[in-house]
CSV table of C-alpha atoms in Angstrom, one decimal:
chain,number,residue,atom,x,y,z
A,1114,ARG,CA,-38.0,-110.1,30.4
A,1115,ARG,CA,-37.9,-110.0,34.2
A,1116,ARG,CA,-37.6,-113.8,34.4
A,1117,ARG,CA,-34.7,-113.6,31.8
A,1118,ARG,CA,-32.9,-110.9,33.9
A,1119,ARG,CA,-33.4,-113.0,37.0
A,1120,ARG,CA,-32.0,-116.1,35.4
A,1121,SER,CA,-29.1,-114.1,34.1
A,1122,ARG,CA,-28.3,-112.8,37.6
A,1123,GLU,CA,-28.6,-116.4,38.9
A,1124,LYS,CA,-26.1,-117.6,36.3
A,1125,LYS,CA,-23.6,-114.8,37.2
A,1126,SER,CA,-24.0,-115.6,40.9
A,1127,SER,CA,-23.4,-119.3,40.2
A,1128,GLY,CA,-20.3,-118.5,38.1
A,1129,VAL,CA,-18.8,-116.4,40.9
A,1130,GLY,CA,-19.6,-119.1,43.4
A,1131,MET,CA,-17.8,-121.7,41.2
A,1132,LEU,CA,-14.8,-119.4,40.8
A,1133,LEU,CA,-14.6,-118.9,44.5
A,1134,ALA,CA,-14.8,-122.6,45.1
A,1135,VAL,CA,-11.9,-123.2,42.7
A,1136,VAL,CA,-9.8,-120.6,44.5
A,1137,LEU,CA,-10.6,-122.1,47.9
A,1138,LEU,CA,-9.8,-125.6,46.7
A,1139,ALA,CA,-6.5,-124.4,45.3
A,1140,ALA,CA,-5.7,-122.6,48.5
A,1141,ALA,CA,-6.4,-125.8,50.5
A,1142,ALA,CA,-4.2,-127.9,48.1
A,1143,ASN,CA,-1.3,-125.5,48.7
A,1144,ALA,CA,-1.1,-124.1,52.2
A,1145,PHE,CA,0.8,-121.0,51.0
A,1146,TYR,CA,0.2,-119.0,48.0
A,1147,ARG,CA,3.4,-116.9,48.1
A,1148,PRO,CA,6.8,-118.4,49.1
A,1149,ILE,CA,8.8,-116.3,51.6
A,1150,PHE,CA,12.5,-115.7,51.5
A,1151,GLY,CA,15.0,-114.9,54.2
A,1152,ALA,CA,18.8,-114.3,54.2
A,1153,ILE,CA,21.3,-115.2,56.9
A,1154,ARG,CA,23.1,-112.4,58.7
A,1155,TRP,CA,26.6,-112.8,60.2
A,1156,ASP,CA,27.1,-109.5,62.0
A,1157,ALA,CA,30.9,-109.2,62.5
A,1158,TRP,CA,31.2,-105.8,60.8
A,1159,ASN,CA,31.3,-103.6,64.0
A,1160,GLY,CA,34.8,-102.4,63.2
A,1161,ARG,CA,34.8,-99.2,65.3
A,1162,ASN,CA,38.2,-98.7,67.1
A,1163,GLY,CA,39.5,-101.9,65.6
A,1164,GLY,CA,36.4,-103.9,66.2
A,1165,ASP,CA,35.9,-106.8,68.6
A,1166,ASN,CA,37.8,-110.1,68.6
A,1167,ILE,CA,36.0,-111.3,65.4
A,1168,SER,CA,35.7,-108.1,63.4
A,1169,SER,CA,39.3,-107.4,64.0
A,1170,TYR,CA,40.1,-110.5,62.0
A,1171,VAL,CA,37.6,-109.4,59.3
A,1172,LEU,CA,39.6,-106.1,59.0
A,1173,LYS,CA,42.7,-108.3,58.2
A,1174,ASP,CA,40.8,-110.8,56.0
A,1175,MET,CA,39.5,-108.2,53.6
A,1176,ALA,CA,42.5,-105.9,53.6
A,1177,PRO,CA,44.3,-107.4,50.6
A,1178,PRO,CA,43.4,-105.5,47.4
A,1179,GLU,CA,42.1,-108.6,45.6
A,1180,PHE,CA,39.2,-108.7,48.1
A,1181,HIS,CA,38.2,-105.1,48.2
A,1182,TRP,CA,35.5,-105.6,45.5
A,1183,ARG,CA,33.8,-108.0,48.0
A,1184,LEU,CA,33.5,-105.4,50.8
A,1185,PRO,CA,30.1,-104.2,51.8
A,1186,TYR,CA,29.1,-100.8,50.4
A,1187,TYR,CA,29.7,-99.0,53.7
A,1188,ALA,CA,33.3,-100.0,53.9
A,1189,LYS,CA,36.1,-97.6,53.1
A,1190,VAL,CA,39.4,-98.5,51.4
A,1191,LEU,CA,42.0,-96.3,53.1
A,1192,SER,CA,45.0,-97.6,51.3
A,1193,ASN,CA,46.0,-100.6,49.1
A,1194,THR,CA,46.1,-102.8,52.2
A,1195,THR,CA,44.1,-100.9,54.8
A,1196,ILE,CA,40.3,-100.8,55.1
A,1197,ALA,CA,37.7,-99.6,57.6
A,1198,PHE,CA,34.1,-100.3,58.3
A,1199,ASP,CA,31.5,-99.9,61.1
A,1200,ALA,CA,28.0,-101.3,60.5
A,1201,ASP,CA,27.1,-100.8,64.2
A,1202,GLN,CA,25.1,-97.7,63.3
A,1203,GLN,CA,21.4,-97.2,63.0
A,1204,SER,CA,21.8,-95.4,59.7
A,1205,VAL,CA,23.7,-98.3,58.2
A,1206,MET,CA,21.1,-100.9,59.3
A,1207,ASP,CA,18.3,-98.8,58.0
A,1208,GLN,CA,20.0,-98.7,54.6
A,1209,GLU,CA,20.5,-102.4,54.6
A,1210,ILE,CA,16.9,-103.0,55.4
A,1211,MET,CA,15.8,-100.8,52.5
A,1212,HIS,CA,18.1,-102.8,50.2
A,1213,ALA,CA,16.7,-106.1,51.5
A,1214,GLN,CA,13.2,-104.9,51.0
A,1215,LYS,CA,13.9,-103.8,47.5
A,1216,ALA,CA,15.3,-107.3,46.8
A,1217,GLY,CA,12.0,-108.8,48.0
A,1218,LEU,CA,13.3,-110.4,51.2
A,1219,ASP,CA,10.8,-111.2,53.9
A,1220,PHE,CA,13.2,-111.7,56.8
A,1221,PHE,CA,16.8,-111.7,58.1
A,1222,ALA,CA,18.0,-114.8,60.0
A,1223,PHE,CA,20.4,-113.4,62.6
A,1224,ASP,CA,23.3,-115.6,63.8
A,1225,THR,CA,22.9,-115.7,67.6
A,1226,TYR,CA,26.1,-116.3,69.6
A,1227,CYS,CA,27.2,-116.0,73.2
A,1228,SER,CA,28.8,-112.6,74.1
A,1229,TYR,CA,32.3,-112.8,75.6
A,1230,PRO,CA,33.3,-112.3,78.4
A,1231,ARG,CA,29.7,-111.5,79.6
A,1232,ASP,CA,28.5,-115.1,79.1
A,1233,LEU,CA,31.4,-117.0,80.6
A,1234,ASP,CA,29.1,-117.9,83.5
A,1235,VAL,CA,27.2,-120.2,81.1
A,1236,PRO,CA,28.9,-123.6,80.9
A,1237,GLN,CA,27.8,-124.2,77.3
A,1238,CYS,CA,29.3,-120.8,76.3
A,1239,VAL,CA,32.6,-121.9,77.9
A,1240,GLU,CA,32.4,-125.2,76.0
A,1241,TYR,CA,31.6,-123.3,72.8
A,1242,THR,CA,35.0,-121.5,72.9
A,1243,THR,CA,36.7,-124.9,72.7
A,1244,GLU,CA,34.4,-126.4,70.0
A,1245,SER,CA,34.5,-123.3,67.9
A,1246,LYS,CA,38.2,-122.7,68.4
A,1247,ASN,CA,38.0,-119.4,70.3
A,1248,TYR,CA,35.1,-117.8,68.4
A,1249,THR,CA,34.5,-115.2,71.0
A,1250,PRO,CA,32.7,-112.0,69.8
A,1251,SER,CA,32.0,-109.3,72.4
A,1252,ASP,CA,28.8,-107.9,70.8
A,1253,PRO,CA,27.5,-110.4,68.2
A,1254,GLY,CA,23.9,-109.1,68.7
A,1255,TYR,CA,24.4,-105.5,67.5
A,1256,GLY,CA,22.6,-106.3,64.2
A,1257,LEU,CA,19.5,-107.7,65.7
A,1258,ARG,CA,19.4,-104.8,68.2
A,1259,LEU,CA,19.6,-102.2,65.4
A,1260,PHE,CA,17.0,-104.1,63.3
A,1261,THR,CA,14.4,-104.2,66.1
A,1262,ASN,CA,15.0,-100.5,66.8
A,1263,SER,CA,14.7,-99.5,63.1
A,1264,LYS,CA,11.8,-97.3,62.0
A,1265,VAL,CA,12.0,-98.5,58.3
A,1266,GLN,CA,11.7,-102.3,58.6
A,1267,HIS,CA,7.9,-102.0,58.1
A,1268,SER,CA,6.7,-105.5,57.2
A,1269,MET,CA,10.2,-107.1,57.2
A,1270,LYS,CA,10.7,-109.6,59.9
A,1271,TYR,CA,13.6,-111.5,61.6
A,1272,SER,CA,14.3,-115.0,62.6
A,1273,LEU,CA,17.0,-116.4,64.9
A,1274,MET,CA,19.8,-118.7,63.8
A,1275,LEU,CA,20.6,-120.3,67.1
A,1276,LEU,CA,24.1,-121.8,67.3
A,1277,GLY,CA,25.7,-124.7,69.1
A,1278,ALA,CA,25.3,-126.0,72.6
A,1279,PRO,CA,24.5,-122.5,74.2
A,1280,SER,CA,21.4,-122.2,72.0
A,1281,VAL,CA,18.9,-122.9,74.7
A,1282,ALA,CA,21.0,-122.3,77.9
A,1283,ASP,CA,18.9,-121.4,80.9
A,1284,LYS,CA,20.4,-117.9,81.0
A,1285,PHE,CA,19.0,-117.2,77.5
A,1286,LEU,CA,15.6,-118.9,77.6
A,1287,SER,CA,13.6,-115.9,78.7
A,1288,SER,CA,15.1,-113.4,76.4
A,1289,ARG,CA,15.0,-115.7,73.4
A,1290,ALA,CA,11.4,-116.7,74.1
A,1291,ASP,CA,10.6,-113.0,74.1
A,1292,LEU,CA,12.2,-112.5,70.7
A,1293,ILE,CA,10.6,-115.6,69.2
A,1294,ALA,CA,7.1,-114.7,70.5
A,1295,SER,CA,7.4,-111.1,69.2
A,1296,SER,CA,5.3,-110.1,66.3
A,1297,MET,CA,8.5,-109.1,64.5
A,1298,ASN,CA,9.6,-112.8,64.3
A,1299,GLN,CA,8.7,-114.3,60.9
A,1300,ARG,CA,5.6,-116.5,61.0
A,1301,VAL,CA,4.9,-119.6,59.0
A,1302,MET,CA,2.0,-122.1,58.8
A,1303,ASP,CA,-0.8,-120.1,60.5
A,1304,GLY,CA,1.3,-118.1,62.8
A,1305,ARG,CA,4.1,-120.4,64.0
A,1306,PRO,CA,7.3,-118.4,64.7
A,1307,LEU,CA,10.2,-119.6,62.5
A,1308,VAL,CA,13.5,-120.5,64.2
A,1309,PHE,CA,16.7,-122.0,62.8
A,1310,MET,CA,19.4,-124.1,64.6
A,1311,PHE,CA,22.9,-124.7,63.3
A,1312,GLN,CA,26.1,-126.3,64.7
A,1313,LEU,CA,24.4,-129.3,66.1
A,1314,SER,CA,26.8,-132.1,67.0
A,1315,ASP,CA,27.4,-134.9,69.4
A,1316,LYS,CA,29.9,-132.7,71.2
A,1317,ALA,CA,27.3,-130.0,71.6
A,1318,ALA,CA,24.9,-132.6,73.1
A,1319,ALA,CA,27.6,-133.8,75.4
A,1320,ALA,CA,27.9,-130.3,76.9
A,1321,TRP,CA,24.4,-130.9,78.1
A,1322,GLY,CA,25.0,-134.4,79.3
A,1323,GLY,CA,23.4,-136.0,76.3
A,1324,TYR,CA,20.5,-135.4,73.8
A,1325,PRO,CA,17.7,-136.1,76.2
A,1326,GLN,CA,18.9,-133.3,78.5
A,1327,TRP,CA,19.4,-130.9,75.6
A,1328,LYS,CA,16.0,-131.8,74.2
A,1329,SER,CA,14.5,-130.9,77.6
A,1330,ASN,CA,15.7,-127.3,77.3
A,1331,TRP,CA,14.3,-127.1,73.7
A,1332,ASP,CA,11.0,-128.2,75.1
A,1333,LYS,CA,11.3,-125.5,77.8
A,1334,LEU,CA,11.9,-122.9,75.0
A,1335,ARG,CA,8.7,-124.1,73.2
A,1336,SER,CA,6.8,-123.9,76.5
A,1337,ALA,CA,8.1,-120.4,77.2
A,1338,VAL,CA,7.1,-119.1,73.8
A,1339,LEU,CA,3.6,-120.7,74.2
A,1340,ALA,CA,3.3,-119.1,77.6
A,1341,ARG,CA,3.8,-115.7,75.9
A,1342,GLY,CA,0.7,-116.2,73.8
A,1343,ALA,CA,2.5,-117.2,70.6
A,1344,ALA,CA,2.1,-120.3,68.6
A,1345,ASN,CA,4.4,-123.3,68.8
A,1346,PRO,CA,7.7,-122.3,67.2
A,1347,TYR,CA,8.7,-124.1,63.9
A,1348,ILE,CA,12.3,-125.0,64.6
A,1349,VAL,CA,14.6,-126.0,61.7
A,1350,ALA,CA,17.7,-128.2,62.2
A,1351,CYS,CA,20.5,-127.1,59.9
A,1352,ASP,CA,23.4,-129.3,58.8
A,1353,PHE,CA,25.4,-130.0,55.7
A,1354,THR,CA,23.7,-133.2,54.7
A,1355,PRO,CA,20.0,-134.0,54.8
A,1356,ASP,CA,20.5,-137.3,56.7
A,1357,ARG,CA,22.6,-135.7,59.5
A,1358,ALA,CA,20.2,-132.8,59.8
A,1359,GLU,CA,17.2,-135.2,60.0
A,1360,ARG,CA,19.1,-137.2,62.7
A,1361,TYR,CA,19.5,-134.1,64.8
A,1362,ARG,CA,15.9,-133.0,64.2
A,1363,ALA,CA,14.6,-136.3,65.4
A,1364,LEU,CA,16.8,-136.4,68.5
A,1365,LEU,CA,15.8,-132.9,69.6
A,1366,GLY,CA,12.2,-133.0,68.6
A,1367,LEU,CA,12.5,-130.2,66.0
A,1368,ASP,CA,10.3,-129.7,63.0
A,1369,ALA,CA,12.2,-129.6,59.7
A,1370,ILE,CA,15.7,-129.5,58.2
A,1371,SER,CA,17.8,-127.2,56.1
A,1372,THR,CA,21.5,-126.2,55.8
A,1373,TYR,CA,23.4,-123.1,56.6
A,1374,ALA,CA,25.5,-123.2,53.4
A,1375,ILE,CA,26.6,-125.4,50.5
A,1376,PRO,CA,30.4,-125.6,50.8
A,1377,GLY,CA,32.6,-127.0,48.1
A,1378,GLY,CA,35.1,-126.1,45.4
A,1379,THR,CA,38.6,-126.9,44.3
A,1380,ASP,CA,42.0,-125.3,44.3
A,1381,GLN,CA,41.2,-123.9,40.8
A,1382,GLY,CA,37.7,-122.8,41.7
A,1383,THR,CA,34.7,-124.8,40.4
A,1384,PRO,CA,32.0,-123.0,38.4
A,1385,TRP,CA,29.2,-121.6,40.6
A,1386,SER,CA,26.7,-123.6,38.6
A,1387,GLU,CA,28.0,-126.7,40.4
A,1388,GLN,CA,27.1,-125.2,43.7
A,1389,ALA,CA,23.6,-124.3,42.4
A,1390,ALA,CA,23.2,-127.9,41.2
A,1391,ALA,CA,24.3,-129.2,44.6
A,1392,ALA,CA,21.7,-127.1,46.4
A,1393,GLN,CA,19.0,-128.4,44.1
A,1394,ALA,CA,20.1,-131.9,44.7
A,1395,TRP,CA,20.0,-131.3,48.5
A,1396,TRP,CA,16.4,-130.2,48.4
A,1397,ALA,CA,15.4,-133.1,46.1
A,1398,GLU,CA,17.1,-135.7,48.4
A,1399,ALA,CA,15.3,-134.3,51.4
A,1400,ALA,CA,12.0,-134.4,49.7
A,1401,SER,CA,12.6,-137.9,48.3
A,1402,LYS,CA,13.2,-139.2,51.8
A,1403,LYS,CA,10.0,-137.5,53.0
A,1404,TYR,CA,11.9,-135.1,55.3
A,1405,LYS,CA,10.3,-131.7,56.1
A,1406,VAL,CA,12.6,-129.2,54.4
A,1407,ILE,CA,13.3,-125.5,54.0
A,1408,PRO,CA,15.3,-125.2,50.8
A,1409,GLN,CA,18.5,-123.3,51.0
A,1410,ALA,CA,19.8,-121.1,48.1
A,1411,PRO,CA,23.5,-120.3,48.2
A,1412,THR,CA,25.0,-117.2,46.7
A,1413,GLY,CA,28.6,-118.5,46.6
A,1414,TRP,CA,31.3,-120.1,48.6
A,1415,SER,CA,34.8,-118.7,48.6
A,1416,PRO,CA,36.5,-118.2,52.0
A,1417,LEU,CA,39.9,-117.3,50.4
A,1418,PRO,CA,40.2,-114.2,52.6
A,1419,ARG,CA,40.1,-116.3,55.7
A,1420,ASN,CA,42.6,-118.7,54.2
A,1421,LYS,CA,45.1,-115.9,53.9
A,1422,THR,CA,44.9,-114.7,57.5
A,1423,HIS,CA,44.2,-118.1,59.0
A,1424,VAL,CA,41.4,-117.2,61.3
A,1425,PRO,CA,41.5,-119.4,64.4
A,1426,TRP,CA,37.9,-120.6,64.6
A,1427,VAL,CA,37.7,-122.4,61.3
A,1428,ASP,CA,40.1,-124.2,58.9
A,1429,GLU,CA,39.1,-123.5,55.3
A,1430,GLY,CA,41.8,-124.2,52.8
A,1431,GLY,CA,42.1,-123.1,49.2
A,1432,HIS,CA,40.1,-126.1,48.0
A,1433,HIS,CA,37.0,-124.5,49.5
A,1434,TYR,CA,36.5,-122.2,46.5
A,1435,ASN,CA,33.8,-121.7,44.0
A,1436,GLN,CA,34.1,-119.1,41.2
A,1437,PRO,CA,31.9,-116.0,42.0
A,1438,ALA,CA,28.5,-116.0,40.5
A,1439,THR,CA,27.0,-113.1,38.6
A,1440,ALA,CA,23.7,-111.7,39.8
A,1441,GLN,CA,21.2,-113.2,37.4
A,1442,PRO,CA,22.1,-116.9,38.1
A,1443,ILE,CA,21.7,-116.2,41.8
A,1444,ALA,CA,18.3,-114.8,41.3
A,1445,ASP,CA,17.4,-117.7,39.1
A,1446,LEU,CA,18.4,-120.2,41.9
A,1447,VAL,CA,16.4,-118.3,44.5
A,1448,ALA,CA,13.4,-118.4,42.2
A,1449,SER,CA,14.0,-122.1,41.7
A,1450,ALA,CA,13.9,-122.7,45.5
A,1451,GLY,CA,10.6,-120.9,45.6
A,1452,LYS,CA,9.2,-123.1,42.8
A,1453,PHE,CA,10.5,-126.2,44.6
A,1454,SER,CA,8.4,-125.1,47.6
A,1455,CYS,CA,5.3,-124.5,45.4
A,1456,ASP,CA,5.8,-127.9,43.7
A,1457,ASN,CA,6.4,-129.8,47.0
A,1458,PRO,CA,3.9,-128.4,49.5
A,1459,THR,CA,4.1,-131.5,51.7
A,1460,ALA,CA,7.9,-131.5,52.1
A,1461,ALA,CA,8.4,-127.8,52.0
A,1462,GLU,CA,5.3,-127.1,54.0
A,1463,THR,CA,6.3,-123.6,55.2
A,1464,GLY,CA,7.0,-122.1,51.8
A,1465,ALA,CA,10.2,-120.5,53.2
A,1466,THR,CA,13.6,-120.4,51.5
A,1467,LEU,CA,16.8,-119.7,53.4
A,1468,ILE,CA,19.4,-117.8,51.4
A,1469,TYR,CA,23.1,-118.0,52.2
A,1470,ALA,CA,23.7,-115.1,52.9
A,1471,TRP,CA,23.2,-111.4,53.3
A,1472,ASN,CA,26.6,-110.5,54.5
A,1473,GLU,CA,29.0,-113.5,54.8
A,1474,ASN,CA,31.4,-111.6,52.5
A,1475,THR,CA,34.5,-113.1,54.0
A,1476,GLU,CA,33.2,-116.7,53.4
A,1477,GLY,CA,31.8,-116.0,49.9
A,1478,GLY,CA,28.1,-115.6,50.3
A,1479,TRP,CA,26.3,-112.3,50.1
A,1480,LEU,CA,23.5,-110.2,48.7
A,1481,ILE,CA,24.4,-107.0,50.3
A,1482,PRO,CA,25.6,-104.3,47.9
A,1483,THR,CA,29.4,-104.2,47.6
A,1484,LEU,CA,32.1,-101.8,46.5
A,1485,GLY,CA,32.8,-103.9,43.4
A,1486,ASN,CA,29.3,-104.8,42.1
A,1487,GLY,CA,27.1,-102.2,43.7
A,1488,THR,CA,23.4,-103.3,43.9
A,1489,ALA,CA,23.6,-105.9,41.1
A,1490,ARG,CA,22.4,-108.8,43.2
A,1491,VAL,CA,19.7,-106.8,44.9
A,1492,ASP,CA,18.4,-105.6,41.5
A,1493,ALA,CA,18.4,-109.1,40.0
A,1494,LEU,CA,16.4,-110.5,43.0
A,1495,ALA,CA,13.9,-107.6,42.7
A,1496,LYS,CA,13.0,-108.8,39.3
A,1497,VAL,CA,11.9,-112.3,40.5
A,1498,LEU,CA,10.6,-111.5,44.0
A,1499,PRO,CA,8.0,-111.6,45.3
A,1500,MET,CA,6.7,-114.7,43.5
A,1501,GLN,CA,3.5,-116.7,43.8
A,1502,CYS,CA,2.7,-120.4,43.5
């Protein structure tokens, strides 16, 4: 009887060992077991006392009554054509973080601009005012500041969406290296800080004297992050086509590609399903060409408010218009992006998905609760996230 009990214990031990081996092999085959999801933040909702140069336009963009339903939940409709908002408050950011956590998001990707007039001593910031057609916010970093000061973000992280020629200007290298090296910056692939870069162009490179000079400062940023004890940052080049994004990635020595948004539409408004299909085609093309990719999941594209007021920094006509999506198809697309990462662990090696966007309400992409639809999009995402491979 003792020998039988011993053999039984040995069989059980062997079975546990085999199960553990299977788990370890599966983990080795797929470097991540849970895809991660982040949403872009465009923080131009600091409307106190009329706001700065950018949020003052947003107050005009969203004032017509047909756009009130798209306003973030903290906005107020004062009359049929007058609105007010001010997201530059800790209480508002704390609420946004809690909504994002409920949705299952892992990080926010904060748009990172020059501040004007403070940064006019940076040649690339001066050049940016020309290339961006006078996009000159005075305090574009209020959102990131409030996020890092929050007591409720818990495990939620941030990433930087660096923008244009000023992205790695000497004046910003130290502070941005601090932010990237911080434990609050989202990590991928065994601890590499995740960073995004958008508005890459030959004009932006020319502001540095060419791509080799611009790459030199990207290398300086990497070195500064490493010197702070963090791992080599994983930097993602964003552009609207995979081939262009890959070109910029190679020229600057970056790590992968993605896109900021999936624009499109017609004067009549195309079904959102076409935008979803275009996003999936983007990921598939990148993978088929063996590009390293972070899939991007759009939540819409409809800059009609900007078309009415004709904001100076971008020309988006009525043909840039997709019909608004309901909450569940958006959640389904986000889940599809996660599944793409699980199914393509070589191309989508980080397991990350970038969502357009948290609060690009004037341009047509948002997850943030709104006056018209409440928490519908947050609630729908909460049913599919987190997910596992």
